[in-house]
Short mmCIF file of C-alpha atoms in Angstrom, two decimals:
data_model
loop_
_atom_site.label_atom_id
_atom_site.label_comp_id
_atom_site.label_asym_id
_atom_site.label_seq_id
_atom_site.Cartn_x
_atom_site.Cartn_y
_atom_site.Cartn_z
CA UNK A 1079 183.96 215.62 98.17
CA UNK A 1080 186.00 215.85 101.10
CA UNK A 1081 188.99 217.95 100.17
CA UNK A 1082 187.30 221.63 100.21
CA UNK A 1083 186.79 221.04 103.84
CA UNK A 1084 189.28 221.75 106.34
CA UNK A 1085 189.56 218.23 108.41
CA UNK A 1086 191.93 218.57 111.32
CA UNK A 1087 194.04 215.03 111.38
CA UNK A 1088 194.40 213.64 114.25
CA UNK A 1089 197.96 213.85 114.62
CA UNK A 1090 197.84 217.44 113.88
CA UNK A 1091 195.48 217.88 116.63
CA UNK A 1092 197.29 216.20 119.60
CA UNK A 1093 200.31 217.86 118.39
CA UNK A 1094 198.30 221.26 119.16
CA UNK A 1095 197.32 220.23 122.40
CA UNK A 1096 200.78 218.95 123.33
CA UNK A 1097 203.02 221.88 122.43
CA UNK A 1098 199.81 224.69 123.78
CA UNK A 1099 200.03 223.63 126.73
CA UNK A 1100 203.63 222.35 126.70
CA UNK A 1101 204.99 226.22 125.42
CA UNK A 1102 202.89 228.15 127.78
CA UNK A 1103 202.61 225.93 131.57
CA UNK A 1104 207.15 225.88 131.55
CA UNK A 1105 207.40 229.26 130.58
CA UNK A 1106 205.19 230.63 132.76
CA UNK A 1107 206.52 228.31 135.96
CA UNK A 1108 210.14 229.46 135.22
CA UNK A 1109 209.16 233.16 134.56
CA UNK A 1110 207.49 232.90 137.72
CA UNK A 1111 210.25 231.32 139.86
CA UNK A 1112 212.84 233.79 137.84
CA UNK A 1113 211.62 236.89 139.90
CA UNK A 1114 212.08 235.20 142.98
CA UNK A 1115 215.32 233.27 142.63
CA UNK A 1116 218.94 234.47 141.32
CA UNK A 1117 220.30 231.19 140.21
CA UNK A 1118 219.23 228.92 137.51
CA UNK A 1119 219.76 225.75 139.36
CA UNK A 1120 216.14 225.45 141.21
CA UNK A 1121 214.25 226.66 138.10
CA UNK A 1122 216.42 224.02 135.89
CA UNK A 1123 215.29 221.56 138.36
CA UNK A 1124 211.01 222.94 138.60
CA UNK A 1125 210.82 222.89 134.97
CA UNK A 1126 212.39 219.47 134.32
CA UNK A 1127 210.09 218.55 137.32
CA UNK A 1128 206.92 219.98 135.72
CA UNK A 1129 208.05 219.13 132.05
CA UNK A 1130 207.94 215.66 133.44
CA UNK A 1131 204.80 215.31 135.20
CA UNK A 1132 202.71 217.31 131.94
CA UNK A 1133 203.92 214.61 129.90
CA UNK A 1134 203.19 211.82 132.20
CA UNK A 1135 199.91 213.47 133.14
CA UNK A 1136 199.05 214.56 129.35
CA UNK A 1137 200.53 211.70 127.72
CA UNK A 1138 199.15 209.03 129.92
CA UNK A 1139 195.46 210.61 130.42
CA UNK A 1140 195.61 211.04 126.93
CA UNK A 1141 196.23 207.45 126.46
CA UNK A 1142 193.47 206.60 128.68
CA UNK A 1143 191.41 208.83 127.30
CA UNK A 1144 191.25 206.93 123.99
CA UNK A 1145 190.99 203.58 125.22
CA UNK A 1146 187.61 205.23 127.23
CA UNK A 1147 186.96 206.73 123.62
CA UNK A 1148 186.84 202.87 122.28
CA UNK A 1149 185.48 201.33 125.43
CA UNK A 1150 182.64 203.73 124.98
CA UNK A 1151 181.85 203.13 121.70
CA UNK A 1152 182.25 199.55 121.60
CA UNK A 1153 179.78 199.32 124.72
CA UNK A 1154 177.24 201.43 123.10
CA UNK A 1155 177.48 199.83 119.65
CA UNK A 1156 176.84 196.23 121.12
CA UNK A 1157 173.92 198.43 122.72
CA UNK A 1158 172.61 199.06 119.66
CA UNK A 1159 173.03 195.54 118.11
CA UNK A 1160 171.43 194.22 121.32
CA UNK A 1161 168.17 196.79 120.97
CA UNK A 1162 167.61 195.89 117.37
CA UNK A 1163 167.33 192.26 118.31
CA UNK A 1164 165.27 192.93 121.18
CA UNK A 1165 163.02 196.24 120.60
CA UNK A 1166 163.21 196.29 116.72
CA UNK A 1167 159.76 197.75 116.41
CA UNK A 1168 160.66 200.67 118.76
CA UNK A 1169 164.23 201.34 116.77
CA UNK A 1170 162.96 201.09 113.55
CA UNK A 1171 160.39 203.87 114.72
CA UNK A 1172 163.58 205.78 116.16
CA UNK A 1173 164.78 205.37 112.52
CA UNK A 1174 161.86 207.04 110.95
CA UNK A 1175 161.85 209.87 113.56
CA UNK A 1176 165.26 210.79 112.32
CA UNK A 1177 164.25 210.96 108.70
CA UNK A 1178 160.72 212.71 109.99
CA UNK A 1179 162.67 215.20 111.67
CA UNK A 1180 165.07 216.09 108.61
CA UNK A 1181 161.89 216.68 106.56
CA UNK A 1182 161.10 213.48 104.97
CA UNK A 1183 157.29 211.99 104.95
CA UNK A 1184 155.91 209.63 106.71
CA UNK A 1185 155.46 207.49 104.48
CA UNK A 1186 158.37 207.27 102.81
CA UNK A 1187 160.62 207.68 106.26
CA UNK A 1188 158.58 204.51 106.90
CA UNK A 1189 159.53 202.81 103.29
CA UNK A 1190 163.59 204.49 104.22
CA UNK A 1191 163.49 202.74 107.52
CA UNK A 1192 162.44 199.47 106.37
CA UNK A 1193 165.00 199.31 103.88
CA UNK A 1194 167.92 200.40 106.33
CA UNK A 1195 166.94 198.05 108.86
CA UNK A 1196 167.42 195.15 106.06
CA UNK A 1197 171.02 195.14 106.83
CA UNK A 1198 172.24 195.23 110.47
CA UNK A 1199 175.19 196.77 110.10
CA UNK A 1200 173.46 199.71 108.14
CA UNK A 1201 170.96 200.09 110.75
CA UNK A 1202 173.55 200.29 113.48
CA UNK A 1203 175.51 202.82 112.00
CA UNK A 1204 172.84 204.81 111.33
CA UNK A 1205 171.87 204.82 114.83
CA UNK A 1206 175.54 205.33 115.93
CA UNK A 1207 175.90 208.59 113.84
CA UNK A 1208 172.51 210.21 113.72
CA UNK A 1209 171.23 208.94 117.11
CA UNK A 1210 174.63 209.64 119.07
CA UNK A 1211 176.76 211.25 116.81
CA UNK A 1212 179.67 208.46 117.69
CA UNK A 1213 182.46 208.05 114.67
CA UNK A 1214 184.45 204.44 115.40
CA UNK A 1215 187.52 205.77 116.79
CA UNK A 1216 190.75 204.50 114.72
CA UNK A 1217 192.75 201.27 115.91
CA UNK A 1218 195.69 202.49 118.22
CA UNK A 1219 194.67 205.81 118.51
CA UNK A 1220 194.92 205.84 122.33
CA UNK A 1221 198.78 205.20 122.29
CA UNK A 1222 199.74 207.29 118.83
CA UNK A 1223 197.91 209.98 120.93
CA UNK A 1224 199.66 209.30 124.03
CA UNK A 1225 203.08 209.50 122.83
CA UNK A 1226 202.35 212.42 120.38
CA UNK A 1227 200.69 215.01 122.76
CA UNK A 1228 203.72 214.02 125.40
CA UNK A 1229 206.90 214.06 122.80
CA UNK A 1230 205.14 218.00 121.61
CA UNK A 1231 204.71 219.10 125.41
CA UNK A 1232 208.35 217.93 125.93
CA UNK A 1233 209.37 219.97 122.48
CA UNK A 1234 207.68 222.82 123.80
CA UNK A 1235 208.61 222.74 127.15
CA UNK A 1236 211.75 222.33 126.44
CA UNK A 1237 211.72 226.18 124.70
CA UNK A 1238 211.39 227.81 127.74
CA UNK A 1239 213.59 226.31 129.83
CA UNK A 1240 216.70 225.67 127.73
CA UNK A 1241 217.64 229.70 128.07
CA UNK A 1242 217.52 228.77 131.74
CA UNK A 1243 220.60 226.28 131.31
CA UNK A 1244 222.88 228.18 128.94
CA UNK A 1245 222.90 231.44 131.33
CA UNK A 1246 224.54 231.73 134.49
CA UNK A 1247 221.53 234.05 136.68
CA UNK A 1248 218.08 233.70 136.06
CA UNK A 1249 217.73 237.50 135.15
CA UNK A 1250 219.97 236.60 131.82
CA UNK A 1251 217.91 233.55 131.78
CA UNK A 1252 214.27 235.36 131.60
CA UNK A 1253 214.94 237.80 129.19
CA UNK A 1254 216.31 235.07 126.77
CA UNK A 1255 213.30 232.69 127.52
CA UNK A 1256 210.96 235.34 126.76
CA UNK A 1257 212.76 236.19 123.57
CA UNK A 1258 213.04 232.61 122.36
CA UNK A 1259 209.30 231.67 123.53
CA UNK A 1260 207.44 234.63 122.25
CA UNK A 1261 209.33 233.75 118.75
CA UNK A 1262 208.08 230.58 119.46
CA UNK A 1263 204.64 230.96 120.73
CA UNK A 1264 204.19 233.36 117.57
CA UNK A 1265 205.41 230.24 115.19
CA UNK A 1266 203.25 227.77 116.76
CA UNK A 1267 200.56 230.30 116.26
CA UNK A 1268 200.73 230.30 113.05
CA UNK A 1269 200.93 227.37 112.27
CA UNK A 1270 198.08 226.35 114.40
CA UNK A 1271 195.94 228.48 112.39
CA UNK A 1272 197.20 227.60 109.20
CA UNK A 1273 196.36 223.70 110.40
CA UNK A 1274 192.87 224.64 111.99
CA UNK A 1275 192.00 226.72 109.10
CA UNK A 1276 191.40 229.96 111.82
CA UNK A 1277 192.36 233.46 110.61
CA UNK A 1278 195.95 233.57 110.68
CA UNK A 1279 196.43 236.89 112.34
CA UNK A 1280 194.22 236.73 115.01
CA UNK A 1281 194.93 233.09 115.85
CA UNK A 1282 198.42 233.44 115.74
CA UNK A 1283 197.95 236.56 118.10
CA UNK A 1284 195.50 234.71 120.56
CA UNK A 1285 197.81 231.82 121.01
CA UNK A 1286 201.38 234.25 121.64
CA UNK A 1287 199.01 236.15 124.35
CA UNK A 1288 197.80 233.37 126.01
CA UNK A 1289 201.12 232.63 126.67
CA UNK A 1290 202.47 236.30 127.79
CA UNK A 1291 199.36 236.38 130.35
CA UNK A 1292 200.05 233.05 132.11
CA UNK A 1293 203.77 233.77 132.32
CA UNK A 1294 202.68 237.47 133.39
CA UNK A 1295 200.61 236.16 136.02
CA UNK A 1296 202.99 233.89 137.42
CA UNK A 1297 205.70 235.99 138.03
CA UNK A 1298 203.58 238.34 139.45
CA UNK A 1299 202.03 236.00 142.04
CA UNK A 1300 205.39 234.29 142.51
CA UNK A 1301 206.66 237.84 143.67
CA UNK A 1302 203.93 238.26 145.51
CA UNK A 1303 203.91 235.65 147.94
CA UNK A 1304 208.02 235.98 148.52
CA UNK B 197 164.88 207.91 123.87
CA UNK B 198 168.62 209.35 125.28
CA UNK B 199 167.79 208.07 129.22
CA UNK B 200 169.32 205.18 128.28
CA UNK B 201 172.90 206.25 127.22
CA UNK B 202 175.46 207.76 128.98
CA UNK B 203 175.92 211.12 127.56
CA UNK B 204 178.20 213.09 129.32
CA UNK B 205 177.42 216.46 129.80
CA UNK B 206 179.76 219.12 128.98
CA UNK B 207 179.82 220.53 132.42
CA UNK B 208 181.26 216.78 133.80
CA UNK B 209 184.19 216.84 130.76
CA UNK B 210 185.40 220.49 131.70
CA UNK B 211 185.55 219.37 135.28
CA UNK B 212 187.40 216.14 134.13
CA UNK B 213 189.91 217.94 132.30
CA UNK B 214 190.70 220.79 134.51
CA UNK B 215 190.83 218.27 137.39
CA UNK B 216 193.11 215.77 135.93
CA UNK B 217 195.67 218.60 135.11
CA UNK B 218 195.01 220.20 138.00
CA UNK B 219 195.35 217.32 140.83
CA UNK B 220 198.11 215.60 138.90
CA UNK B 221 200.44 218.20 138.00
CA UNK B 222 200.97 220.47 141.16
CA UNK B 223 201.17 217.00 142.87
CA UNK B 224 204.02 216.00 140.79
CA UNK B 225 205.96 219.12 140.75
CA UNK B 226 206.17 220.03 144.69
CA UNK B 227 206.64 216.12 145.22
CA UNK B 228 209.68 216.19 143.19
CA UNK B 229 210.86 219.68 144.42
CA UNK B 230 210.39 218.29 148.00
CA UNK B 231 213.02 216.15 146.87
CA UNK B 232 215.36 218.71 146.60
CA UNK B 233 214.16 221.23 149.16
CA UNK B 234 213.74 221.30 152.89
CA UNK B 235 211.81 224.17 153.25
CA UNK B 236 208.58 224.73 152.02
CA UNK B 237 208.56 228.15 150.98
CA UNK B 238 210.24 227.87 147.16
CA UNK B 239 207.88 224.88 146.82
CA UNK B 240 204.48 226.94 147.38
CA UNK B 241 205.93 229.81 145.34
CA UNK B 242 206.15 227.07 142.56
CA UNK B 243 203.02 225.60 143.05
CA UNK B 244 201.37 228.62 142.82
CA UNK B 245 203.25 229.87 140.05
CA UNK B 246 202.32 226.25 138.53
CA UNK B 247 198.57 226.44 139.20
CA UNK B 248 198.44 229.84 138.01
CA UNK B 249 199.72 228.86 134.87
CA UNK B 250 197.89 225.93 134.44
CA UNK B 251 194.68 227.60 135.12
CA UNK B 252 195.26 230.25 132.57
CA UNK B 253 197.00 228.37 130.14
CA UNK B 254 193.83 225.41 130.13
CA UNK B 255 191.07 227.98 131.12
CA UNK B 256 192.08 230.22 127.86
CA UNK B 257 192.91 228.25 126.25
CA UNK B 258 189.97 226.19 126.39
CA UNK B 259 187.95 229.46 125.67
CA UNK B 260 189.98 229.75 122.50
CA UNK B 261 189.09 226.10 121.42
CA UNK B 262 186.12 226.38 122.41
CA UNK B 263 185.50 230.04 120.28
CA UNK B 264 187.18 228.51 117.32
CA UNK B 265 184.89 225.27 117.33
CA UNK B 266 181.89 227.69 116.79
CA UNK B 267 183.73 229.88 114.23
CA UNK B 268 184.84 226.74 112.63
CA UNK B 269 181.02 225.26 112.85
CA UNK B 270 179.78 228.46 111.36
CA UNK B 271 182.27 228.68 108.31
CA UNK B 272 181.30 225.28 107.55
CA UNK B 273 177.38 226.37 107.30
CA UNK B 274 177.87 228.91 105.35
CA UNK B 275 179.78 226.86 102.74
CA UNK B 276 177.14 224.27 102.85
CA UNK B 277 174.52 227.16 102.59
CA UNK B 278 176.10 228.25 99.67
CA UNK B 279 176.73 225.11 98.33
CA UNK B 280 173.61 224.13 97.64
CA UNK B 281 172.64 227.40 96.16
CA UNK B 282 175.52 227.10 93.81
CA UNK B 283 175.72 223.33 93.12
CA UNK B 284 172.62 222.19 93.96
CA UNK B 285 172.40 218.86 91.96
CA UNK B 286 176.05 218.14 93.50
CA UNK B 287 174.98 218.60 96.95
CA UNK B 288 171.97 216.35 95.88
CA UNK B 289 173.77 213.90 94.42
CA UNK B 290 175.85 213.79 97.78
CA UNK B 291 172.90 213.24 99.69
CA UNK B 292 171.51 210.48 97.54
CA UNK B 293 175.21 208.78 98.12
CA UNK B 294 174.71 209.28 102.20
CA UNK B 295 171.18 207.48 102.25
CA UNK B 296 172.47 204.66 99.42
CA UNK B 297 175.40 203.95 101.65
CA UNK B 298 173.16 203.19 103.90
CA UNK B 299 171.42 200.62 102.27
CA UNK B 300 168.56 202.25 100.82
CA UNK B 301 167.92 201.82 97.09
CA UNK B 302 168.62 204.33 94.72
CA UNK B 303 165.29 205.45 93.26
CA UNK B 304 164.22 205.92 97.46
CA UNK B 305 167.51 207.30 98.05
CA UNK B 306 166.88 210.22 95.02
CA UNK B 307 162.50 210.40 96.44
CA UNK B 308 164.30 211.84 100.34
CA UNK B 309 167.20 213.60 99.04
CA UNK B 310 164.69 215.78 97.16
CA UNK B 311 161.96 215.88 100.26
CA UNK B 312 164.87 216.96 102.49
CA UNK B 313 166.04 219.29 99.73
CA UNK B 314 162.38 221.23 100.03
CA UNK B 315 163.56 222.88 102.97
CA UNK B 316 167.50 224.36 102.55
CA UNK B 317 167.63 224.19 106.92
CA UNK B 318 166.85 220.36 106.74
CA UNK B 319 168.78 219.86 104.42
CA UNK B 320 172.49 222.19 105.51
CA UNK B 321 171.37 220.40 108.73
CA UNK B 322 171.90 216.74 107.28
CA UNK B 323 175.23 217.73 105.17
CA UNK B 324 176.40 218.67 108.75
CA UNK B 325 175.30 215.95 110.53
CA UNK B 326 176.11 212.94 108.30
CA UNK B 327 178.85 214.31 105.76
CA UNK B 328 181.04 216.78 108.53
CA UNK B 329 179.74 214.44 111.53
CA UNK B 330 179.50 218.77 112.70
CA UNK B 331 176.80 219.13 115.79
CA UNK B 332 175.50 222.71 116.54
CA UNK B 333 177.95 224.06 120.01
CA UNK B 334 176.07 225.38 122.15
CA UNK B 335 175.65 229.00 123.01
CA UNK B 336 178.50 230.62 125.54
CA UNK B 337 179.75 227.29 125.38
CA UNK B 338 183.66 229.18 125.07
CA UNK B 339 183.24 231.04 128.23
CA UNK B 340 181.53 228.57 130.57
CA UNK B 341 183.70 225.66 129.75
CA UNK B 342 186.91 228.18 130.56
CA UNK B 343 185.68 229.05 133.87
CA UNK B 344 185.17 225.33 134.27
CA UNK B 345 188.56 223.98 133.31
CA UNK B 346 190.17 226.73 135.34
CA UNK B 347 188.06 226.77 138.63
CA UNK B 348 188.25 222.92 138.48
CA UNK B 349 192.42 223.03 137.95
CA UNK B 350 192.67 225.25 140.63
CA UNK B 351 190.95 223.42 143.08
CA UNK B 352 192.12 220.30 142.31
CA UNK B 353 196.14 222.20 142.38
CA UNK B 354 195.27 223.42 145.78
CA UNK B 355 194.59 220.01 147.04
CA UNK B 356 198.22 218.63 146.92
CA UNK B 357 199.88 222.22 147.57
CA UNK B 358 197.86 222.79 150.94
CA UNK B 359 200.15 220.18 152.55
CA UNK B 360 203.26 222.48 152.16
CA UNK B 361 201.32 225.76 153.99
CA UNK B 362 200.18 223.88 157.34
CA UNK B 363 203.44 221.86 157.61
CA UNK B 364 207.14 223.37 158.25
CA UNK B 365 209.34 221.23 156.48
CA UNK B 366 209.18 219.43 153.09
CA UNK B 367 209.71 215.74 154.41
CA UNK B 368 206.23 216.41 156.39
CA UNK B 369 204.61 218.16 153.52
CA UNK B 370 205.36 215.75 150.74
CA UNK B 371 204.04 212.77 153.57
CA UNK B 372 201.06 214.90 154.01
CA UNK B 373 200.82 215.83 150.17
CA UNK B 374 201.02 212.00 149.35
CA UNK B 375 198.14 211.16 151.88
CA UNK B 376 195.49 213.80 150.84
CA UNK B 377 196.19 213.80 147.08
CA UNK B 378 196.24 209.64 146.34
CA UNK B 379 193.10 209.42 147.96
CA UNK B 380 191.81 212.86 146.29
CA UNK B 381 192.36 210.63 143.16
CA UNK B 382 191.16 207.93 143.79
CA UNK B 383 187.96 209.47 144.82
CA UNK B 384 188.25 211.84 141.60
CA UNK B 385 188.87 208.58 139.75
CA UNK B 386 185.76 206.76 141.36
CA UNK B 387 183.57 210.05 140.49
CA UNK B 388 185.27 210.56 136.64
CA UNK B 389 184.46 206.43 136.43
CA UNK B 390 180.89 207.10 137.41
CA UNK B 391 180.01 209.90 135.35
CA UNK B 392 181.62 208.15 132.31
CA UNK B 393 180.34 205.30 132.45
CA UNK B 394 183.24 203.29 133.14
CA UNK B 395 183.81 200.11 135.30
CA UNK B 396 184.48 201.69 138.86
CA UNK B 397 187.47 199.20 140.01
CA UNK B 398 189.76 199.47 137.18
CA UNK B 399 188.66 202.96 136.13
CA UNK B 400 189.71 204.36 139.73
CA UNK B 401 193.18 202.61 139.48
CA UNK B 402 194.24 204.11 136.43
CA UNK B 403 193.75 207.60 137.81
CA UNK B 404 195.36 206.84 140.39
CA UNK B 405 198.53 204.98 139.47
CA UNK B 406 198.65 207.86 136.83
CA UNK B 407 198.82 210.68 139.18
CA UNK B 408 201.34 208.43 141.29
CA UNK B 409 203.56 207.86 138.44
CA UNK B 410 203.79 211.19 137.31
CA UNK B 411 204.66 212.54 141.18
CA UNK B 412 206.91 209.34 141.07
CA UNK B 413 208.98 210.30 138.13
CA UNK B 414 209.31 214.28 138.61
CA UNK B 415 210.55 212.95 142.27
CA UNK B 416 213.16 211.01 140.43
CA UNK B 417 214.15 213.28 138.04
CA UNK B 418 214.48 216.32 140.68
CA UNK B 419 216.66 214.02 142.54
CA UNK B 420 218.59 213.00 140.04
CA UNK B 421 219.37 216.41 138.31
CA UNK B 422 220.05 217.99 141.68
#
């Protein structure tokens, strides 16, 4: 049932938001700082700083992120259990609005109701998905996450800035980190579309500009203000 | 019905995001470049360069998510729409499984999956909601969240780069920087918390000692490369 449609994973997911933001934020810092400065040595040093702190930042607010993600659902599923116990005549009503509202009679919503609310756990999860569209997050999601948005925004930051450390002047070093991350940026287009199931041209062209206007736009403002 | 669960608007998550981004990383990078610097000059270049970036590469890029969600939504009703004018006892079949997983009986289950079949909306409308787990995105949702993200990076970047304009050397700025952008977290922390739902003490202390550690470590690493 599942297979003809396209479900992102999870993995594949924070691996996208890793390396997107990863690819694009170094280039664009070092293409920035490479119209302003001759040497490598400063923009070696700003784009290990800034690799650093979008992991850290990424990574880590990722991580949080998904133990909020489980916090949140945990809270509002003992919610739930509490409000059957308590208000079951007013929940079993929500019940049958849900059914009303997708076209079913009263009647039988009434009859559908009665016979989901025989089992707890049933009735809960039907309130957790149709009332507030909440899936139970997976077990260790939060630090799988973590670690794989910050290893891809390492992996792609890393992209851009390596041209930086095997040239000698930054003008050398530019040119080959906009060869090397346009290739790049084009790649991890593709591939994002392939995963997300987008129009491969298009997506693979959205996600190579995105990158060109943010480096653009730094070096631009970067030689503006020096 | 909804009063009395913590939804969180979209509107509160785009500010969330940009913000986190936005206050942690600029903090981090001219924190570890005032490491390395005594001037302040290279280090706003950077940081503007840096929040440029960040605001186009997040802003964009949540656009593009944002755009593909509802292209992604829409392919996905389509197939179901066509789905159930191709394989219509399939689809009700799959329905019938939904409602029996739930604990209703089978002869009820096969009495609603035809009463929701009677109407093809109701029914695409349930295959999204309880087999895809797919809600509706709202309308202009792409643009509005991008202007979000970005407008709340940027002023959240500005916050630990100001430092470095007012003051004349990097020792000063970085003091300065430190002073305005823990407690900019920890209020952002205390306000993310709230809106979230989240207990206020520990919740506060996590954004916190996340932006610290990230500023901690590009210090470090500046330092240590330099």
């Amino acid at each position: 049932m599942a297979e003809h449609h396209n479900k992102n994973t999870t993995l594949v997911k924070d691996i996208i938001i890793g390396m997107s933001d990863g690819l694009t934020v170094p280039f664009a810092l070092t293409a920035g700082l490479s119209g302003v400065l001759s040497t490598n040595h400063l923009i070696i040093v700003s784009g290990l700083a800034e690799i650093t702190a979008g992991c850290i930042s990424m990574g880590l607010g990722g991580f949080l992120a998904g133990q909020s993600e489980v916090e949140h659902y945990d809270s509002e599923l003992k919610r739930e259990y509490s409000e059957i116990e308590s208000v079951p005549m007013q929940e079993l009503k929500e019940v049958e609005d849900i059914f009303m509202k997708m076209g079913v009679e009263k009647k039988l919503s009434e009859e559908v109701a009665l016979q989901v609310s025989k089992d707890k756990n049933n009735w809960v999860d039907l309130m957790m998905k149709l009332e507030l569209m909440m899936e139970k997050p997976a077990k260790n999601r939060a630090a799988i996450s973590a670690g794989t948005i910050a290893a891809a925004y390492l992996v792609g930051g890393f992209i851009p800035l390596f041209p930086y450390i095997v040239t000698s002047n930054s003008k050398t070093g530019l040119y080959l980190s906009c060869i090397v991350t346009i290739f790049s940026l084009i790649l991890f287009g593709f591939f994002k579309s392939k995963m997300t199931g987008r129009p491969l041209l298009t997506g693979t062209i959205k996600v190579a500009v995105t990158g060109i206007i943010a480096a653009a736009a730094a070096f631009l403002l970067a030689k503006a203000v020096s």
